[in-house]
Short mmCIF file of C-alpha atoms and ligand atoms in Angstrom, two decimals:
data_model
loop_
_atom_site.label_atom_id
_atom_site.label_comp_id
_atom_site.label_asym_id
_atom_site.label_seq_id
_atom_site.Cartn_x
_atom_site.Cartn_y
_atom_site.Cartn_z
CA UNK L 1 -31.17 4.36 -10.52
CA UNK L 2 -32.74 4.11 -7.04
CA UNK L 3 -34.46 7.48 -6.48
CA UNK L 4 -33.90 7.42 -2.71
CA UNK L 5 -30.12 7.21 -3.04
CA UNK L 6 -30.01 9.91 -5.71
CA UNK L 7 -32.24 12.22 -3.60
CA UNK L 8 -30.09 11.84 -0.48
CA UNK L 9 -26.97 12.56 -2.52
CA UNK L 10 -28.56 15.62 -4.15
CA UNK L 11 -29.47 16.95 -0.68
CA UNK L 12 -25.89 16.50 0.54
CA UNK L 13 -24.60 18.26 -2.57
CA UNK L 14 -26.97 21.22 -1.99
CA UNK L 15 -25.80 21.47 1.59
CA UNK L 16 -22.14 21.40 0.53
CA UNK L 17 -22.80 24.16 -2.03
CA UNK L 18 -24.40 26.38 0.61
CA UNK L 19 -21.55 25.71 3.02
CA UNK L 20 -18.93 26.40 0.35
CA UNK L 21 -20.43 29.81 -0.40
CA UNK L 22 -21.60 30.83 3.09
CA UNK L 23 -18.34 30.10 4.93
CA UNK L 24 -16.16 33.23 5.17
CA UNK L 25 -13.23 32.92 2.78
CA UNK L 26 -10.80 33.41 5.65
CA UNK L 27 -11.72 30.00 7.10
CA UNK L 28 -12.79 28.14 3.97
CA UNK L 29 -11.42 24.59 3.90
CA UNK L 30 -11.89 22.42 0.79
CA UNK L 31 -10.39 19.24 2.30
CA UNK L 32 -13.43 17.20 3.35
CA UNK L 33 -13.32 13.42 2.72
CA UNK L 34 -17.09 13.29 3.19
CA UNK L 35 -17.59 15.89 0.42
CA UNK L 36 -15.44 13.83 -1.96
CA UNK L 37 -17.42 10.70 -1.04
CA UNK L 38 -20.67 12.52 -1.86
CA UNK L 39 -19.30 14.08 -5.07
CA UNK L 40 -20.02 17.38 -3.33
CA UNK L 41 -16.53 18.91 -3.31
CA UNK L 42 -16.92 20.87 -6.56
CA UNK L 43 -18.41 24.16 -5.21
CA UNK L 44 -15.48 24.68 -2.82
CA UNK L 45 -13.06 24.67 -5.71
CA UNK L 46 -15.35 26.62 -8.02
CA UNK L 47 -15.47 29.41 -5.45
CA UNK L 48 -11.74 29.31 -4.78
CA UNK L 49 -10.83 29.46 -8.47
CA UNK L 50 -13.04 32.52 -8.87
CA UNK L 51 -12.45 34.39 -5.62
CA UNK L 52 -9.18 33.28 -4.05
CA UNK L 53 -7.18 30.96 -6.33
CA UNK L 54 -4.15 30.84 -4.01
CA UNK L 55 -5.91 30.28 -0.72
CA UNK L 56 -4.74 29.88 2.87
CA UNK L 57 -6.67 27.55 5.20
CA UNK L 58 -5.37 28.41 8.68
CA UNK L 59 -6.61 25.23 10.35
CA UNK L 60 -8.27 21.95 9.42
CA UNK L 61 -8.11 18.24 10.24
CA UNK L 62 -4.98 18.31 8.06
CA UNK L 63 -3.45 21.36 9.70
CA UNK L 64 -2.82 24.63 7.86
CA UNK L 65 -2.20 24.65 4.11
CA UNK L 66 -2.30 26.66 0.90
CA UNK L 67 -4.67 25.56 -1.88
CA UNK L 68 -3.60 26.14 -5.47
CA UNK L 69 -6.71 25.76 -7.58
CA UNK L 70 -6.11 27.16 -11.10
CA UNK L 71 -4.59 25.13 -13.92
CA UNK L 72 -1.64 27.38 -14.75
CA UNK L 73 -0.76 28.03 -11.10
CA UNK L 74 -0.68 24.28 -10.42
CA UNK L 75 1.64 23.79 -13.37
CA UNK L 76 3.91 26.59 -12.04
CA UNK L 77 4.18 24.98 -8.59
CA UNK L 78 4.63 21.45 -9.95
CA UNK L 79 7.50 22.51 -12.21
CA UNK L 80 9.34 24.51 -9.52
CA UNK L 81 10.87 21.81 -7.32
CA UNK L 82 13.57 24.20 -6.07
CA UNK L 83 10.96 26.21 -4.14
CA UNK L 84 8.32 23.52 -3.68
CA UNK L 85 9.93 20.45 -2.17
CA UNK L 86 8.59 16.89 -2.03
CA UNK L 87 10.92 15.81 0.77
CA UNK L 88 8.47 16.57 3.61
CA UNK L 89 5.48 14.67 2.24
CA UNK L 90 3.41 14.85 -0.93
CA UNK L 91 -0.08 14.72 0.53
CA UNK L 92 -2.25 16.17 3.25
CA UNK L 93 -2.11 13.93 6.32
CA UNK L 94 -4.42 14.11 9.31
CA UNK L 95 -2.84 16.15 12.10
CA UNK L 96 -1.87 14.06 15.12
CA UNK L 97 -4.52 15.60 17.41
CA UNK L 98 -7.36 14.19 15.27
CA UNK L 99 -6.02 10.63 15.38
CA UNK L 100 -6.75 8.20 18.23
CA UNK L 101 -3.82 7.37 20.57
CA UNK L 102 -3.68 3.81 19.16
CA UNK L 103 -2.54 5.29 15.85
CA UNK L 104 0.84 5.91 17.49
CA UNK L 105 3.16 3.19 18.75
CA UNK L 106 6.76 3.47 19.68
CA UNK L 107 9.04 1.77 17.19
CA UNK L 108 11.63 -0.68 18.41
CA UNK L 109 14.25 1.17 16.39
CA UNK L 110 14.39 4.64 14.88
CA UNK L 111 13.11 4.73 11.30
CA UNK L 112 15.82 5.13 8.68
CA UNK L 113 16.11 8.90 8.05
CA UNK L 114 16.65 8.37 4.32
CA UNK L 115 13.87 5.86 3.91
CA UNK L 116 11.70 7.94 1.62
CA UNK L 117 10.42 6.60 -1.67
CA UNK L 118 11.53 8.67 -4.64
CA UNK L 119 8.19 10.50 -4.92
CA UNK L 120 9.11 11.90 -1.50
CA UNK L 121 12.53 13.14 -2.58
CA UNK L 122 14.09 16.11 -4.34
CA UNK L 123 17.05 15.91 -6.74
CA UNK L 124 19.56 14.41 -6.89
CA UNK L 125 18.22 11.36 -4.94
CA UNK L 126 14.89 11.45 -6.73
CA UNK L 127 16.36 11.50 -10.22
CA UNK L 128 18.78 8.65 -9.54
CA UNK L 129 16.13 6.31 -8.16
CA UNK L 130 13.47 7.19 -10.71
CA UNK L 131 15.92 6.30 -13.45
CA UNK L 132 16.36 2.82 -12.00
CA UNK L 133 12.68 1.83 -12.19
CA UNK L 134 11.79 3.74 -15.39
CA UNK L 135 12.82 0.94 -17.81
CA UNK L 136 10.09 -1.28 -16.31
CA UNK L 137 7.48 1.04 -17.85
CA UNK L 138 9.40 2.42 -20.85
CA UNK L 139 7.84 2.25 -24.34
CA UNK L 140 9.85 -0.83 -25.40
CA UNK L 141 8.72 -2.76 -22.33
CA UNK L 142 5.11 -1.66 -22.84
CA UNK L 143 5.17 -3.05 -26.37
CA UNK L 144 6.25 -6.38 -24.92
CA UNK L 145 3.57 -6.30 -22.22
CA UNK L 146 0.66 -5.27 -24.45
CA UNK L 147 -0.27 -8.74 -25.83
CA UNK L 148 -0.32 -10.19 -22.31
CA UNK L 149 -2.46 -7.36 -20.96
CA UNK L 150 -4.84 -7.87 -23.91
CA UNK L 151 -5.09 -11.60 -23.32
CA UNK L 152 -5.81 -11.10 -19.63
CA UNK L 153 -8.33 -8.35 -20.33
CA UNK L 154 -10.12 -10.77 -22.67
CA UNK L 155 -10.19 -13.51 -20.04
CA UNK L 156 -11.61 -11.15 -17.42
CA UNK L 157 -14.31 -9.89 -19.79
CA UNK L 158 -15.24 -13.39 -20.96
CA UNK L 159 -15.77 -14.47 -17.36
CA UNK L 160 -18.33 -11.73 -16.63
CA UNK L 161 -21.96 -12.68 -16.08
CA UNK L 162 -24.39 -11.50 -18.78
CA UNK L 163 -27.88 -10.45 -17.69
CA UNK L 164 -26.96 -10.43 -13.98
CA UNK L 165 -25.86 -7.49 -11.82
CA UNK L 166 -22.27 -7.48 -10.55
CA UNK L 167 -19.69 -5.09 -9.09
CA UNK L 168 -17.53 -3.63 -11.88
CA UNK L 169 -14.88 -2.37 -9.44
CA UNK L 170 -14.18 -5.80 -8.04
CA UNK L 171 -14.55 -7.97 -11.11
CA UNK L 172 -12.87 -5.77 -13.72
CA UNK L 173 -11.07 -2.65 -12.46
CA UNK L 174 -9.26 -4.29 -9.55
CA UNK L 175 -8.59 -7.49 -11.45
CA UNK L 176 -6.96 -5.94 -14.51
CA UNK L 177 -4.76 -3.45 -12.65
CA UNK L 178 -3.66 -6.05 -10.12
CA UNK L 179 -2.76 -8.50 -12.87
CA UNK L 180 -0.61 -5.83 -14.52
CA UNK L 181 1.05 -4.87 -11.27
CA UNK L 182 1.79 -8.53 -10.49
CA UNK L 183 3.51 -8.73 -13.89
CA UNK L 184 5.59 -5.61 -13.19
CA UNK L 185 6.78 -7.04 -9.87
CA UNK L 186 6.87 -10.63 -11.14
CA UNK L 187 4.73 -11.24 -8.06
CA UNK L 188 3.28 -14.77 -7.55
CA UNK L 189 0.26 -14.52 -9.81
CA UNK L 190 -2.20 -16.58 -7.77
CA UNK L 191 -1.60 -14.31 -4.78
CA UNK L 192 -2.05 -11.06 -6.71
CA UNK L 193 -5.12 -9.93 -4.74
CA UNK L 194 -2.76 -9.35 -1.82
CA UNK L 195 -1.45 -6.38 -3.81
CA UNK L 196 -4.97 -4.95 -4.01
CA UNK L 197 -5.49 -5.48 -0.29
CA UNK L 198 -2.19 -3.86 0.68
CA UNK L 199 -2.81 -0.92 -1.61
CA UNK L 200 -6.25 -0.42 -0.05
CA UNK L 201 -4.72 -0.77 3.42
CA UNK L 202 -2.39 2.12 2.70
CA UNK L 203 -4.89 4.46 1.08
CA UNK L 204 -8.06 4.05 3.14
CA UNK L 205 -9.28 5.45 6.45
CA UNK L 206 -10.34 3.08 9.27
CA UNK L 207 -13.60 1.32 8.37
CA UNK L 208 -13.40 2.32 4.71
CA UNK L 209 -11.16 -0.49 3.49
CA UNK L 210 -9.65 -3.78 4.68
CA UNK L 211 -8.90 -2.57 8.24
CA UNK L 212 -10.79 -1.11 11.19
CA UNK L 213 -8.18 -0.60 13.89
CA UNK L 214 -4.64 0.74 13.65
CA UNK L 215 -3.39 -2.56 15.07
CA UNK L 216 -4.98 -4.38 12.12
CA UNK L 217 -3.38 -1.90 9.76
CA UNK L 218 0.06 -2.39 11.31
CA UNK L 219 -0.33 -6.16 11.02
CA UNK L 220 -1.31 -5.96 7.33
CA UNK L 221 1.62 -3.66 6.56
CA UNK L 222 4.01 -5.96 8.44
CA UNK L 223 2.79 -8.89 6.28
CA UNK L 224 3.32 -6.83 3.14
CA UNK L 225 6.82 -5.84 4.19
CA UNK L 226 7.80 -9.41 5.09
CA UNK L 227 6.47 -10.66 1.76
CA UNK L 228 8.44 -8.11 -0.25
CA UNK L 229 11.62 -8.66 1.76
CA UNK L 230 11.32 -12.36 0.94
CA UNK L 231 11.02 -11.47 -2.76
CA UNK L 232 14.06 -9.14 -2.49
CA UNK L 233 16.13 -11.93 -0.95
CA UNK L 234 15.16 -14.28 -3.77
CA UNK L 235 15.87 -11.75 -6.53
CA UNK L 236 19.10 -10.35 -5.11
CA UNK L 237 20.58 -13.85 -5.24
CA UNK L 238 19.36 -14.51 -8.79
CA UNK L 239 20.45 -13.08 -12.15
CA UNK L 240 19.20 -9.50 -12.81
CA UNK L 241 15.81 -9.53 -14.56
CA UNK L 242 13.35 -6.95 -15.96
CA UNK L 243 10.89 -6.88 -13.04
CA UNK L 244 10.75 -3.97 -10.60
CA UNK L 245 12.01 -5.90 -7.58
CA UNK L 246 15.00 -7.26 -9.46
CA UNK L 247 15.72 -3.76 -10.78
CA UNK L 248 15.74 -2.38 -7.23
CA UNK L 249 17.74 -5.34 -5.86
CA UNK L 250 20.43 -5.00 -8.55
CA UNK L 251 20.35 -1.24 -9.35
CA UNK L 252 23.72 0.33 -8.51
CA UNK L 253 22.04 3.08 -6.46
CA UNK L 254 19.38 0.95 -4.78
CA UNK L 255 21.01 -2.42 -4.09
CA UNK L 256 22.59 -1.16 -0.86
CA UNK L 257 19.37 0.50 0.30
CA UNK L 258 18.05 -0.25 3.76
CA UNK L 259 14.94 -2.41 3.86
CA UNK L 260 13.00 0.69 5.05
CA UNK L 261 14.00 2.51 1.88
CA UNK L 262 13.29 -0.46 -0.40
CA UNK L 263 9.88 -0.93 1.19
CA UNK L 264 9.07 2.78 0.68
CA UNK L 265 9.65 2.38 -3.04
CA UNK L 266 7.59 -0.81 -3.09
CA UNK L 267 4.64 0.92 -1.44
CA UNK L 268 4.91 3.82 -3.91
CA UNK L 269 4.75 1.39 -6.82
CA UNK L 270 1.89 -0.61 -5.28
CA UNK L 271 -0.24 2.49 -4.80
CA UNK L 272 0.88 4.16 -8.03
CA UNK L 273 0.11 1.11 -10.11
CA UNK L 274 -3.15 0.19 -8.45
CA UNK L 275 -5.74 2.70 -7.31
CA UNK L 276 -5.22 5.28 -10.02
CA UNK L 277 -5.73 3.04 -13.04
CA UNK L 278 -8.42 1.06 -11.26
CA UNK L 279 -10.45 4.19 -10.57
CA UNK L 280 -10.05 5.41 -14.14
CA UNK L 281 -11.40 2.12 -15.49
CA UNK L 282 -14.41 2.48 -13.19
CA UNK L 283 -14.65 6.20 -14.00
CA UNK L 284 -14.95 5.43 -17.72
CA UNK L 285 -18.01 3.23 -17.16
CA UNK L 286 -19.54 5.86 -14.90
CA UNK L 287 -18.87 8.76 -17.30
CA UNK L 288 -20.14 6.93 -20.40
CA UNK L 289 -23.37 6.17 -18.55
CA UNK L 290 -23.72 9.75 -17.37
CA UNK L 291 -23.09 11.06 -20.91
CA UNK L 292 -24.92 8.52 -23.12
CA UNK L 293 -24.34 10.51 -26.32
CA UNK L 294 -20.62 10.07 -25.77
CA UNK L 295 -21.17 6.33 -25.32
CA UNK L 296 -23.05 6.28 -28.67
CA UNK L 297 -20.17 8.16 -30.29
CA UNK L 298 -17.66 5.62 -28.95
CA UNK L 299 -19.71 2.62 -30.12
CA UNK L 300 -20.01 4.18 -33.57
CA UNK L 301 -16.28 4.89 -33.76
CA UNK L 302 -13.95 2.69 -31.65
CA UNK L 303 -10.99 4.66 -33.03
CA UNK L 304 -11.96 7.25 -30.39
CA UNK L 305 -10.82 4.92 -27.56
CA UNK L 306 -7.41 6.61 -27.00
CA UNK L 307 -8.89 10.10 -26.75
CA UNK L 308 -11.75 8.78 -24.60
CA UNK L 309 -9.13 7.32 -22.27
CA UNK L 310 -7.34 10.66 -21.87
CA UNK L 311 -10.64 12.47 -21.39
CA UNK L 312 -11.56 10.00 -18.65
CA UNK L 313 -8.22 10.55 -16.92
CA UNK L 314 -8.91 14.31 -16.91
CA UNK L 315 -12.58 14.05 -16.00
CA UNK L 316 -11.98 11.50 -13.22
CA UNK L 317 -8.70 12.97 -11.88
CA UNK L 318 -7.87 9.78 -9.90
CA UNK L 319 -5.47 11.62 -7.57
CA UNK L 320 -7.25 14.72 -6.30
CA UNK L 321 -4.12 16.46 -5.09
CA UNK L 322 -0.37 16.39 -4.51
CA UNK L 323 1.35 18.59 -1.97
CA UNK L 324 4.74 20.25 -1.48
CA UNK L 325 6.46 22.27 1.27
CA UNK L 326 7.99 25.69 0.52
CA UNK L 327 11.77 25.74 0.95
CA UNK L 328 11.86 29.56 1.22
CA UNK L 329 9.53 32.56 1.47
CA UNK L 330 7.99 33.04 -1.95
CA UNK L 331 5.56 35.49 -3.62
CA UNK L 332 2.95 33.56 -5.55
CA UNK L 333 -0.36 34.73 -7.04
CA UNK L 334 -0.19 37.91 -4.97
CA UNK L 335 0.29 35.98 -1.70
CA UNK L 336 3.33 35.47 0.48
CA UNK L 337 3.99 31.78 1.05
CA UNK L 338 6.37 31.27 4.00
CA UNK L 339 9.16 28.76 4.24
CA UNK L 340 7.90 25.50 5.72
CA UNK L 341 4.25 26.00 4.73
CA UNK L 342 2.40 23.21 2.96
CA UNK L 343 1.15 23.92 -0.56
CA UNK L 344 -1.55 21.70 -2.07
CA UNK L 345 -1.98 21.44 -5.84
CA UNK L 346 -5.61 20.52 -6.34
CA UNK L 347 -5.46 18.71 -9.69
CA UNK L 348 -9.17 18.02 -9.30
CA UNK L 349 -9.79 21.77 -9.45
CA UNK L 350 -7.26 22.61 -12.18
CA UNK L 351 -8.90 20.04 -14.44
CA UNK L 352 -12.16 22.03 -14.15
CA UNK L 353 -10.55 25.44 -14.83
CA UNK L 354 -12.84 26.97 -17.40
CA UNK L 355 -10.21 29.51 -18.49
CA UNK L 356 -8.04 26.68 -19.84
CA UNK L 357 -10.43 23.81 -20.65
CA UNK L 358 -13.60 24.50 -22.58
CA UNK L 359 -16.77 23.33 -20.85
CA UNK L 360 -14.66 21.43 -18.28
CA UNK L 361 -17.49 19.70 -16.40
CA UNK L 362 -18.65 18.02 -19.61
CA UNK L 363 -17.23 14.67 -20.65
CA UNK L 364 -16.35 14.98 -24.32
CA UNK L 365 -14.50 12.00 -25.74
CA UNK L 366 -13.29 13.75 -28.90
CA UNK L 367 -11.86 16.95 -27.42
CA UNK L 368 -9.23 18.58 -29.66
CA UNK L 369 -6.41 18.22 -27.08
CA UNK L 370 -7.39 15.30 -24.84
CA UNK L 371 -3.99 14.93 -23.13
CA UNK L 372 -4.16 18.51 -21.87
CA UNK L 373 -4.88 17.78 -18.24
CA UNK L 374 -3.15 17.81 -14.85
CA UNK L 375 -3.95 14.28 -13.71
CA UNK L 376 -0.38 12.98 -14.20
CA UNK L 377 1.26 16.08 -12.75
CA UNK L 378 4.14 17.95 -14.37
CA UNK L 379 7.84 18.43 -13.82
CA UNK L 380 10.33 15.96 -12.38
CA UNK L 381 7.67 13.88 -10.58
CA UNK L 382 5.33 13.56 -13.58
CA UNK L 383 3.78 10.10 -13.37
CA UNK L 384 6.32 7.52 -14.48
CA UNK L 385 3.51 5.03 -15.24
CA UNK L 386 1.34 7.34 -17.36
CA UNK L 387 1.77 5.43 -20.62
CA UNK L 388 1.17 2.12 -18.89
CA UNK L 389 -2.05 3.45 -17.42
CA UNK L 390 -3.21 4.66 -20.84
CA UNK L 391 -2.27 1.33 -22.39
CA UNK L 392 -4.33 -0.69 -19.92
CA UNK L 393 -7.33 1.54 -20.38
CA UNK L 394 -7.07 1.50 -24.16
CA UNK L 395 -6.83 -2.27 -24.28
CA UNK L 396 -9.69 -2.94 -21.91
CA UNK L 397 -12.00 -0.64 -23.90
CA UNK L 398 -10.99 -2.07 -27.26
CA UNK L 399 -11.83 -5.50 -25.88
CA UNK L 400 -15.09 -4.34 -24.25
CA UNK L 401 -16.35 -2.81 -27.50
CA UNK L 402 -15.69 -6.07 -29.35
CA UNK L 403 -17.82 -7.99 -26.87
CA UNK L 404 -20.53 -5.90 -25.26
CA UNK L 405 -22.87 -3.28 -26.76
CA UNK L 406 -23.54 -1.84 -23.30
CA UNK L 407 -22.30 -1.83 -19.73
CA UNK L 408 -25.21 -0.38 -17.82
CA UNK L 409 -24.74 1.44 -14.52
CA UNK L 410 -27.50 0.25 -12.17
CA UNK L 411 -27.24 2.74 -9.36
CA UNK L 412 -25.12 5.51 -7.92
CA UNK L 413 -21.63 4.05 -7.24
CA UNK L 414 -20.10 4.08 -3.76
CA UNK L 415 -17.26 6.59 -3.89
CA UNK L 416 -14.02 6.56 -1.91
CA UNK L 417 -13.93 8.37 1.41
CA UNK L 418 -10.69 10.24 0.73
CA UNK L 419 -9.34 13.66 -0.18
CA UNK L 420 -6.50 12.00 -2.10
CA UNK L 421 -7.77 8.92 -3.95
CA UNK L 422 -10.70 10.04 -6.05
CA UNK L 423 -12.41 6.81 -6.94
CA UNK L 424 -15.06 4.19 -6.41
CA UNK L 425 -15.43 1.39 -3.87
CA UNK L 426 -18.35 -0.27 -5.65
CA UNK L 427 -20.16 0.18 -8.94
CA UNK L 428 -23.14 -2.12 -9.62
CA UNK L 429 -23.57 -2.73 -13.35
CA UNK L 430 -25.39 -5.05 -15.74
CA UNK L 431 -24.30 -6.29 -19.13
CA UNK L 432 -27.59 -6.89 -20.93
CA UNK L 433 -26.17 -8.87 -23.85
CA UNK L 434 -23.08 -9.90 -25.83
CA UNK L 435 -22.44 -9.06 -29.49
C1 LIG V 501 -4.48 6.96 -14.52
C2 LIG V 501 -3.51 6.46 -13.81
C3 LIG V 501 -2.50 7.26 -13.05
C4 LIG V 501 -2.57 8.54 -12.55
C5 LIG V 501 -3.72 9.52 -12.68
C6 LIG V 501 -1.33 8.82 -11.87
C7 LIG V 501 -1.01 10.03 -11.26
C8 LIG V 501 0.22 10.36 -10.74
C9 LIG V 501 0.57 11.66 -10.20
C10 LIG V 501 -0.37 12.83 -10.08
C11 LIG V 501 1.87 11.61 -9.82
C12 LIG V 501 2.69 12.73 -9.16
C13 LIG V 501 3.00 13.79 -10.18
C14 LIG V 501 3.61 15.03 -9.62
O1 LIG V 501 3.86 15.14 -8.41
O2 LIG V 501 3.89 15.95 -10.42
C15 LIG V 501 2.33 10.26 -10.09
C16 LIG V 501 3.60 9.82 -9.83
C17 LIG V 501 3.97 8.50 -9.94
N1 LIG V 501 3.24 7.47 -10.49
FE1 LIG V 501 1.41 7.60 -11.32
N2 LIG V 501 -0.53 7.71 -11.93
C18 LIG V 501 -1.19 6.74 -12.65
C19 LIG V 501 -0.71 5.47 -12.96
C20 LIG V 501 0.48 4.96 -12.54
C21 LIG V 501 0.94 3.61 -12.80
C22 LIG V 501 0.20 2.56 -13.63
C23 LIG V 501 2.14 3.47 -12.18
C24 LIG V 501 2.95 2.21 -12.13
C25 LIG V 501 4.07 2.01 -12.52
C26 LIG V 501 2.45 4.76 -11.54
C27 LIG V 501 3.59 5.04 -10.82
C28 LIG V 501 3.95 6.32 -10.39
C29 LIG V 501 5.23 6.61 -9.73
C30 LIG V 501 6.32 5.60 -9.42
C31 LIG V 501 5.23 7.98 -9.46
C32 LIG V 501 6.35 8.80 -8.81
C33 LIG V 501 7.13 9.53 -9.88
C34 LIG V 501 8.21 10.46 -9.35
O3 LIG V 501 8.17 10.87 -8.20
O4 LIG V 501 9.15 10.75 -10.13
N3 LIG V 501 1.41 5.62 -11.79
N4 LIG V 501 1.31 9.53 -10.67
#
């Protein structure tokens, strides 16, 4: 690994640690995209778990918010949708005063008031809509999809260069997850990389993805919307089929939806099915290189793949947080949360809670209870695609182990600049040889 890069990163991490412990608790703010990019966010959460596990940040680039940082507290919030609502947003968004004026344009018409995707809803609307798309990722459907995912995984792996550096994120992680998502949508296969681009458009900050100006972003999102409306029009006039668009176009509760509402659900599924699994695939290569004894263990015993997959999902925590808004005043962890205040469940912190998970910073692929983690959330919004994500990861690793003795990380990866998507933009690797 290039020493210069590692040294600069280590310096940034030292600085973040000092800042995390020197800032008075009253103003401590853990939401720094730059800290996540530098893998330097850990000390903020370590301190909060120990000193102030239910913590109020009075002001930040994302406004004021509560941080919930311990495992059991996160579970309690996530499973109490009566008090902690999803209807006013499920993430921290930059407050308007930190955005440039060009981020705001007047719309020609008022947005549809009910145009939330179901992750942004409470019951009963949430439950009804979730039920409509669930069959697309139910166990029976996954059994049908598995051979195709395996075949595609094999094709991707067989096309990789041996003995030459390449970017794992682009050639493997993005490719496999986008292929699967294209199958779920029955999206034109040769155009599948559009899904990757639109997902990145939605989840990145200016200059950190496929767009630089808000005008470019609006244009990309308009293209995405037009494309999916075209697909809706085709599917609504055809016989019902098992893909997600057909399910939405024919579902009794969704077929009369406005195009705003339909598009909200599409964007949820694009993001849900893309970044998270992609970053876990990359995270597995990173973690196995950082913990070479675990890599040896896996090579010696490929039956450990499923538990390695779950351990990676915990260790990586591809979505760092989800947020809710309190529907009423509520006593929690000795604090008084007021109606209307935003409450952030930091999964990334709960998955390092040493009182629940033994040696949580270590990556241990044969932990006794590998599915004990917060990465998929809990309660009514628990990830609907969790088994599909595990399936893709299991298959890709079974196929990797058949082909390559080693995937070698060449240098520190480039991490995402985000407090939400915890992942990798680039990861240079080398495959020294094939079996
Ligand atoms: C490792 C991969 C994945 C991770 C870590 C992940 C994580 C999450 C989390 C944290 C939530 C919210 C849970 C909560 O609020 O309690 C969620 C919801 C959701 N995920 Fe995933 N996800 C992954 C893969 C997928 C895939 C492959 C799909 C594609 C179908 C998907 C679709 C969704 C949807 C539609 C929701 C909304 C569920 C609801 O509101 O009822 N996810 N996911």
